[in-house]
Tab-separated table of C-alpha atoms in Angstrom:
chain	number	residue	atom	x	y	z
A	1	MET	CA	248.864	6.731	-186.315
A	2	GLN	CA	249.559	2.994	-186.172
A	3	LEU	CA	249.988	0.262	-188.729
A	4	THR	CA	246.709	-1.640	-189.083
A	5	GLU	CA	246.095	-4.875	-190.924
A	6	ASP	CA	244.184	-3.011	-193.630
A	7	LEU	CA	247.040	-0.564	-194.147
A	8	ALA	CA	249.575	-3.406	-194.092
A	9	SER	CA	247.565	-5.198	-196.778
A	10	ARG	CA	247.561	-2.053	-198.885
A	11	PHE	CA	251.311	-1.633	-198.556
A	12	ALA	CA	251.877	-5.308	-199.324
A	13	ARG	CA	249.803	-5.071	-202.493
A	14	ILE	CA	251.881	-2.093	-203.605
A	15	ALA	CA	255.126	-4.034	-203.128
A	16	LEU	CA	253.777	-7.208	-204.720
A	17	GLY	CA	253.034	-5.063	-207.746
A	18	HIS	CA	256.628	-3.968	-208.244
A	19	VAL	CA	259.196	-6.370	-206.749
A	20	GLU	CA	258.891	-8.562	-209.867
A	21	ARG	CA	258.294	-5.647	-212.252
A	22	GLU	CA	261.488	-5.580	-214.281
A	23	TYR	CA	260.927	-2.340	-216.181
A	24	PRO	CA	261.431	0.575	-216.009
A	25	ASN	CA	264.790	-0.085	-214.399
A	26	LYS	CA	267.791	2.017	-213.390
A	27	LEU	CA	270.850	-0.213	-213.347
A	28	ALA	CA	273.928	0.474	-211.227
A	29	HIS	CA	276.035	-1.979	-213.196
A	30	ALA	CA	279.703	-1.649	-214.123
A	31	LEU	CA	280.851	-3.495	-217.247
A	32	ALA	CA	284.369	-4.811	-217.780
A	33	GLY	CA	283.465	-5.636	-221.378
A	34	PRO	CA	280.532	-6.314	-223.700
A	35	GLU	CA	280.134	-9.783	-222.247
A	36	ASP	CA	278.987	-8.185	-218.975
A	37	ALA	CA	275.870	-6.638	-220.506
A	38	GLY	CA	272.588	-8.067	-219.288
A	39	THR	CA	268.995	-7.372	-218.409
A	40	PRO	CA	268.088	-6.720	-214.770
A	41	ARG	CA	266.709	-10.250	-214.373
A	42	GLN	CA	269.876	-11.741	-215.861
A	43	LEU	CA	272.098	-9.702	-213.549
A	44	TYR	CA	270.051	-9.964	-210.352
A	45	PRO	CA	268.109	-13.235	-210.029
A	46	VAL	CA	266.063	-11.985	-207.045
A	47	PHE	CA	266.251	-8.208	-206.844
A	48	PHE	CA	265.585	-7.287	-210.463
A	49	GLY	CA	262.371	-5.348	-209.896
A	50	SER	CA	261.235	-2.134	-208.219
A	51	PHE	CA	263.163	0.187	-210.576
A	52	ASP	CA	266.506	-0.461	-208.855
A	53	TRP	CA	268.251	-3.118	-206.775
A	54	HIS	CA	268.087	-1.435	-203.384
A	55	SER	CA	264.393	-0.570	-203.701
A	56	CYS	CA	263.653	-4.181	-204.549
A	57	VAL	CA	265.588	-5.315	-201.482
A	58	HIS	CA	263.638	-3.067	-199.155
A	59	GLY	CA	260.412	-4.015	-200.876
A	60	TYR	CA	261.185	-7.607	-199.871
A	61	TRP	CA	262.065	-6.398	-196.372
A	62	MET	CA	258.714	-4.657	-196.044
A	63	LEU	CA	256.858	-7.757	-197.196
A	64	ALA	CA	258.768	-9.900	-194.700
A	65	HIS	CA	258.022	-7.453	-191.900
A	66	LEU	CA	254.329	-7.195	-192.756
A	67	LEU	CA	253.992	-10.965	-193.039
A	68	ALA	CA	255.487	-11.365	-189.566
A	69	ARG	CA	253.169	-8.706	-188.134
A	70	PHE	CA	249.983	-9.895	-189.839
A	71	PRO	CA	250.458	-13.542	-190.883
A	72	SER	CA	246.783	-13.952	-191.759
A	73	MET	CA	246.320	-10.746	-193.745
A	74	GLU	CA	244.716	-11.042	-197.153
A	75	PRO	CA	247.970	-10.896	-199.249
A	76	ALA	CA	249.881	-13.274	-196.940
A	77	GLU	CA	249.728	-16.284	-199.235
A	78	ASP	CA	250.916	-14.219	-202.183
A	79	ILE	CA	253.910	-13.077	-200.122
A	80	ARG	CA	254.721	-16.651	-199.129
A	81	ALA	CA	254.471	-17.729	-202.763
A	82	LEU	CA	256.775	-14.896	-203.841
A	83	PHE	CA	259.359	-15.863	-201.223
A	84	ALA	CA	259.127	-19.558	-202.135
A	85	ARG	CA	259.641	-18.645	-205.776
A	86	ASN	CA	262.541	-16.245	-205.370
A	87	LEU	CA	264.236	-16.612	-201.980
A	88	THR	CA	265.873	-19.885	-202.908
A	89	PRO	CA	269.482	-20.996	-202.412
A	90	GLU	CA	270.033	-20.996	-206.173
A	91	LYS	CA	268.768	-17.474	-206.761
A	92	ILE	CA	270.425	-16.010	-203.670
A	93	GLY	CA	273.587	-17.731	-204.885
A	94	GLY	CA	273.219	-15.770	-208.101
A	95	GLU	CA	273.004	-12.526	-206.132
A	96	CYS	CA	276.156	-13.482	-204.219
A	97	ALA	CA	277.917	-14.331	-207.466
A	98	TYR	CA	277.090	-10.879	-208.811
A	99	LEU	CA	278.536	-9.294	-205.668
A	100	ALA	CA	281.698	-11.377	-206.091
A	101	ARG	CA	282.522	-9.700	-209.419
A	102	PRO	CA	285.611	-7.454	-209.079
A	103	LEU	CA	283.660	-4.455	-210.360
A	104	SER	CA	280.908	-5.055	-207.798
A	105	ARG	CA	283.148	-4.258	-204.838
A	106	GLY	CA	281.353	-0.968	-204.152
A	107	PHE	CA	277.969	-2.013	-205.548
A	108	GLU	CA	275.169	-0.508	-203.431
A	109	ARG	CA	277.553	0.673	-200.703
A	110	PRO	CA	276.290	1.437	-198.109
A	111	TYR	CA	272.531	1.857	-198.649
A	112	GLY	CA	271.770	-1.406	-200.413
A	113	TRP	CA	274.125	-3.238	-198.075
A	114	ALA	CA	272.203	-1.983	-195.067
A	115	TRP	CA	268.814	-2.946	-196.480
A	116	ALA	CA	270.105	-6.408	-197.369
A	117	LEU	CA	271.139	-6.959	-193.756
A	118	LYS	CA	267.792	-5.629	-192.552
A	119	LEU	CA	266.038	-8.139	-194.805
A	120	CYS	CA	268.180	-11.029	-193.562
A	121	ALA	CA	267.519	-10.047	-189.944
A	122	THR	CA	263.765	-9.922	-190.510
A	123	LEU	CA	263.767	-13.362	-192.128
A	124	ARG	CA	265.391	-15.043	-189.131
A	125	GLY	CA	263.169	-17.768	-187.764
A	126	THR	CA	261.302	-18.128	-191.059
A	127	PRO	CA	261.494	-20.834	-193.737
A	128	TRP	CA	263.684	-18.510	-195.821
A	129	GLU	CA	266.355	-17.787	-193.207
A	130	ALA	CA	268.847	-20.361	-194.472
A	131	ALA	CA	268.453	-19.346	-198.112
A	132	VAL	CA	269.292	-15.686	-197.502
A	133	ALA	CA	271.993	-16.297	-194.874
A	134	PRO	CA	274.841	-16.373	-197.445
A	135	LEU	CA	273.822	-12.917	-198.663
A	136	GLY	CA	273.931	-11.618	-195.095
A	137	ALA	CA	277.369	-13.123	-194.580
A	138	VAL	CA	278.726	-11.494	-197.751
A	139	ILE	CA	277.336	-8.081	-196.857
A	140	GLU	CA	278.482	-8.243	-193.248
A	141	GLN	CA	282.008	-8.967	-194.429
A	142	ARG	CA	281.804	-5.992	-196.772
A	143	PHE	CA	280.969	-3.764	-193.828
A	144	ARG	CA	283.777	-5.313	-191.772
A	145	ASP	CA	286.259	-4.637	-194.572
A	146	PHE	CA	285.021	-1.134	-195.349
A	147	LEU	CA	284.321	0.542	-192.009
A	148	PRO	CA	287.850	0.465	-190.530
A	149	LYS	CA	289.255	2.291	-193.548
A	150	ALA	CA	286.367	4.762	-193.966
A	151	THR	CA	288.120	7.732	-192.400
A	152	TYR	CA	285.168	10.091	-192.767
A	153	PRO	CA	281.387	9.682	-192.621
A	154	VAL	CA	279.127	10.691	-195.494
A	155	ARG	CA	276.438	13.079	-194.299
A	156	VAL	CA	274.330	13.668	-197.416
A	157	GLY	CA	270.591	13.025	-197.374
A	158	THR	CA	270.659	10.311	-200.019
A	159	HIS	CA	271.893	6.757	-200.545
A	160	PHE	CA	275.485	7.368	-199.510
A	161	ASN	CA	274.625	8.449	-195.966
A	162	THR	CA	276.672	6.356	-193.563
A	163	ALA	CA	274.597	6.919	-190.421
A	164	PHE	CA	271.571	5.311	-192.079
A	165	ALA	CA	273.685	2.297	-192.982
A	166	LEU	CA	274.971	1.889	-189.432
A	167	ARG	CA	271.430	2.194	-188.092
A	168	LEU	CA	269.975	-0.573	-190.243
A	169	ALA	CA	273.007	-2.829	-189.954
A	170	ALA	CA	272.626	-2.734	-186.169
A	171	ASP	CA	269.357	-4.658	-186.444
A	172	TYR	CA	271.242	-7.573	-188.011
A	173	ALA	CA	274.433	-7.517	-185.984
A	174	ASP	CA	275.681	-9.990	-183.401
A	175	ALA	CA	277.752	-8.712	-180.489
A	176	GLY	CA	281.046	-8.557	-182.372
A	177	PHE	CA	279.664	-6.812	-185.435
A	178	LEU	CA	277.623	-4.475	-183.252
A	179	ALA	CA	280.799	-3.423	-181.443
A	180	LEU	CA	282.345	-2.445	-184.779
A	181	LEU	CA	279.252	-0.438	-185.732
A	182	ARG	CA	279.211	1.290	-182.335
A	183	ASP	CA	282.904	2.118	-182.410
A	184	THR	CA	282.543	3.503	-185.923
A	185	ALA	CA	279.616	5.678	-184.875
A	186	ARG	CA	281.605	7.076	-181.958
A	187	ARG	CA	284.578	7.769	-184.224
A	188	TRP	CA	282.501	9.469	-186.902
A	189	TYR	CA	279.904	11.300	-184.826
A	190	GLY	CA	280.883	11.253	-181.160
A	191	ALA	CA	282.343	14.772	-181.123
A	192	ASP	CA	279.484	16.407	-183.045
A	193	ARG	CA	277.855	19.308	-181.224
A	194	ASP	CA	275.049	21.823	-181.822
A	195	ALA	CA	273.893	20.586	-185.212
A	196	PRO	CA	272.787	23.590	-187.262
A	197	ALA	CA	270.895	21.540	-189.888
A	198	TRP	CA	272.167	24.077	-192.376
A	199	GLY	CA	271.015	23.364	-195.914
A	200	GLU	CA	268.272	20.935	-194.924
A	201	PRO	CA	266.433	19.908	-196.863
A	202	SER	CA	268.329	19.727	-200.111
A	203	GLY	CA	266.281	19.250	-203.229
A	204	ASP	CA	266.556	15.471	-203.486
A	205	ASP	CA	266.961	14.413	-199.845
A	206	PHE	CA	265.105	11.425	-198.515
A	207	LEU	CA	267.062	11.447	-195.261
A	208	SER	CA	267.855	14.215	-192.829
A	209	GLY	CA	271.588	14.130	-192.298
A	210	THR	CA	271.029	15.545	-188.813
A	211	LEU	CA	268.173	13.351	-187.646
A	212	ILE	CA	269.464	10.075	-189.060
A	213	GLU	CA	272.745	10.685	-187.252
A	214	ALA	CA	270.807	11.117	-184.008
A	215	GLU	CA	268.749	7.984	-184.711
A	216	ALA	CA	271.881	5.950	-185.428
A	217	MET	CA	273.481	7.099	-182.195
A	218	ARG	CA	270.273	6.377	-180.267
A	219	ARG	CA	270.252	2.840	-181.613
A	220	LEU	CA	273.960	2.165	-181.124
A	221	LEU	CA	274.927	3.900	-177.879
A	222	PRO	CA	273.927	2.815	-174.383
A	223	PRO	CA	271.167	5.127	-173.053
A	224	GLU	CA	273.445	6.682	-170.451
A	225	GLU	CA	275.875	7.656	-173.227
A	226	PHE	CA	273.292	8.694	-175.791
A	227	ALA	CA	271.380	11.109	-173.537
A	228	PRO	CA	274.251	13.584	-172.954
A	229	TRP	CA	275.399	13.221	-176.550
A	230	CYS	CA	271.921	14.102	-177.832
A	231	ARG	CA	271.602	17.084	-175.490
A	232	ALA	CA	274.858	18.431	-176.905
A	233	PHE	CA	274.009	17.586	-180.516
A	234	LEU	CA	270.448	18.979	-180.491
A	235	PRO	CA	270.461	21.359	-177.523
A	236	ARG	CA	267.315	23.306	-178.493
A	237	LEU	CA	264.812	20.564	-179.217
A	238	ALA	CA	262.442	21.918	-176.555
A	239	GLN	CA	262.347	25.192	-178.507
A	240	ARG	CA	261.690	23.260	-181.763
A	241	GLU	CA	265.015	24.267	-183.215
A	242	PRO	CA	266.626	23.942	-185.706
A	243	ALA	CA	263.302	25.010	-187.196
A	244	ALA	CA	264.059	23.481	-190.600
A	245	LEU	CA	263.879	20.009	-189.083
A	246	PHE	CA	260.377	20.571	-187.729
A	247	THR	CA	258.869	21.752	-191.038
A	248	PRO	CA	257.719	19.040	-193.457
A	249	ALA	CA	259.207	19.303	-196.938
A	250	THR	CA	257.136	20.516	-199.881
A	251	VAL	CA	256.972	18.190	-202.889
A	252	SER	CA	256.249	20.013	-206.128
A	253	ASP	CA	256.338	17.193	-208.705
A	254	ARG	CA	255.892	13.549	-207.768
A	255	SER	CA	256.620	12.388	-211.308
A	256	ASP	CA	260.200	13.625	-210.894
A	257	GLY	CA	262.129	10.871	-209.157
A	258	LYS	CA	264.533	13.215	-207.389
A	259	ILE	CA	261.890	15.667	-206.182
A	260	ALA	CA	259.764	12.699	-205.070
A	261	HIS	CA	262.587	11.840	-202.660
A	262	LEU	CA	261.180	14.568	-200.437
A	263	ASP	CA	258.131	12.438	-199.628
A	264	GLY	CA	260.613	9.913	-198.311
A	265	LEU	CA	262.299	12.656	-196.308
A	266	ASN	CA	259.031	13.386	-194.544
A	267	LEU	CA	258.563	9.701	-193.734
A	268	SER	CA	262.142	9.094	-192.601
A	269	ARG	CA	262.019	12.214	-190.436
A	270	ALA	CA	258.837	10.870	-188.846
A	271	TRP	CA	260.738	7.666	-188.015
A	272	CYS	CA	263.620	9.599	-186.488
A	273	TRP	CA	261.377	11.983	-184.571
A	274	ARG	CA	259.546	9.058	-183.015
A	275	GLY	CA	262.836	7.606	-181.894
A	276	LEU	CA	263.729	10.935	-180.297
A	277	GLY	CA	260.383	11.121	-178.492
A	278	GLN	CA	259.105	14.088	-180.516
A	279	LYS	CA	255.576	12.848	-181.172
A	280	ARG	CA	254.167	16.109	-182.524
A	281	ALA	CA	256.930	16.496	-185.090
A	282	ALA	CA	256.641	12.831	-186.051
A	283	GLU	CA	252.905	13.074	-186.647
A	284	ALA	CA	253.263	16.235	-188.748
A	285	HIS	CA	255.805	14.592	-191.024
A	286	LEU	CA	253.865	11.349	-191.227
A	287	ALA	CA	250.740	13.255	-192.235
A	288	ALA	CA	252.707	15.003	-194.971
A	289	GLY	CA	254.213	11.821	-196.414
A	290	LEU	CA	251.757	8.974	-195.879
A	291	PRO	CA	249.117	10.018	-198.453
A	292	HIS	CA	251.700	9.832	-201.233
A	293	VAL	CA	253.114	6.304	-201.004
A	294	ALA	CA	251.303	5.373	-204.232
A	295	GLY	CA	250.283	7.210	-207.351
A	296	ASP	CA	253.356	7.759	-209.481
A	297	TYR	CA	255.880	4.956	-209.926
A	298	MET	CA	258.774	7.276	-209.082
A	299	GLY	CA	257.601	7.149	-205.477
A	300	GLU	CA	255.475	4.040	-205.501
A	301	HIS	CA	258.424	1.684	-206.033
A	302	TRP	CA	259.912	2.529	-202.620
A	303	LEU	CA	257.955	4.904	-200.371
A	304	ALA	CA	255.800	2.322	-198.579
A	305	SER	CA	258.929	0.835	-197.004
A	306	PHE	CA	259.704	4.178	-195.424
A	307	ALA	CA	256.116	4.512	-194.274
A	308	VAL	CA	256.486	1.189	-192.441
A	309	LEU	CA	259.701	2.420	-190.789
A	310	ALA	CA	257.853	5.536	-189.670
A	311	LEU	CA	254.863	3.626	-188.313
A	312	GLU	CA	256.641	0.688	-186.733
A	313	GLU	CA	260.242	1.365	-185.852
A	314	GLY	CA	260.568	4.727	-184.144
A	315	GLY	CA	262.149	4.040	-180.790
A	316	GLY	CA	262.804	0.416	-181.706
C-alpha cells in the first residue's frame, strides 16, 4: 500500500482536528511552586494540543510531511494557515523558554526530543524553517549533553526507547551530530546478537524493542557494517523467527489509551519491516493497524503519524 493524495488528505484532516484541541490533555509538567501552574496553552504556546506535547509535535511533523508531498491537496491551505499562525518566532521562543526551565531538563527525553528534530528537519526549505530553528538547536544540544553520559540504552517499547530517538534524530543531523548518534548506537547495540524478542509485545508497546533497534542501526551504520550486524542480530529472518515479531498484535479496547498503543505497534513494526526488506510482514502489520487511525481519541490523536512512517519511510 502507498500513500495517496486522498489518504494524505484524510490524515491531514485528522491532525488539523487535534493539534489545536487543548483538552483532554495529559501534562508532563513539573512544578517548583504554585506559580508554575498553568493550562496547556499557557505552558506550551505551540504544542498544547493533541492530548500531550509529543503527540502534538508529531502531528505537526505529519502535516509538514504531507504538505511537502502533496502541496495542492485539499487541506493544504489550512495547513499553511496553521503554520503561519503558530510556527512563529514568538511562539517557538515560548517553547524554548519552557525547555529552559530547570525542571524541564528531562522534559520529553528522548521521544519528544526526537520528534522535535524530525519536525525541524522536515521544515527545512520552507517558510517556517527559520522560526523553528532555535527549537532544533536547543534539542540537538540536549542530545549532545545527554548521550555521552547515557551509559545504557533503554529498550522498552514505549516513549523512553533510545533506539527510536537515535533513528529520528538521524534525519535532522549534520555530519558531526550524526557521528555522535552513530557512535552511540555502536556503543549501545553493536555487540547485540541473536535477539530473542522475549516478552514482545508487552501490553502497552507501540514500538518493538527488537525491530526499532534494527531500524536504527540500518539508518546509522554504513551498509557494509549493517549487513553482518543484522545477520547476527536476527539470524533466522528467512525462517520468520522470532515468530512473535511476525504476528500482528491484538487490540482489545481502543478506548483504553495504553491498550490502543498496540495499534501503533503494528504500524511501527510495518515501518521497521519495510526497512528490513520484509514486505510480507510489513503488509500484514500495516493491514492490522491502518484501519484504526481514527475512531477513538485515545488513538486518533497520534496514530496517523505512525501510519505515515509506515507508508513513506521504510527503507528511507
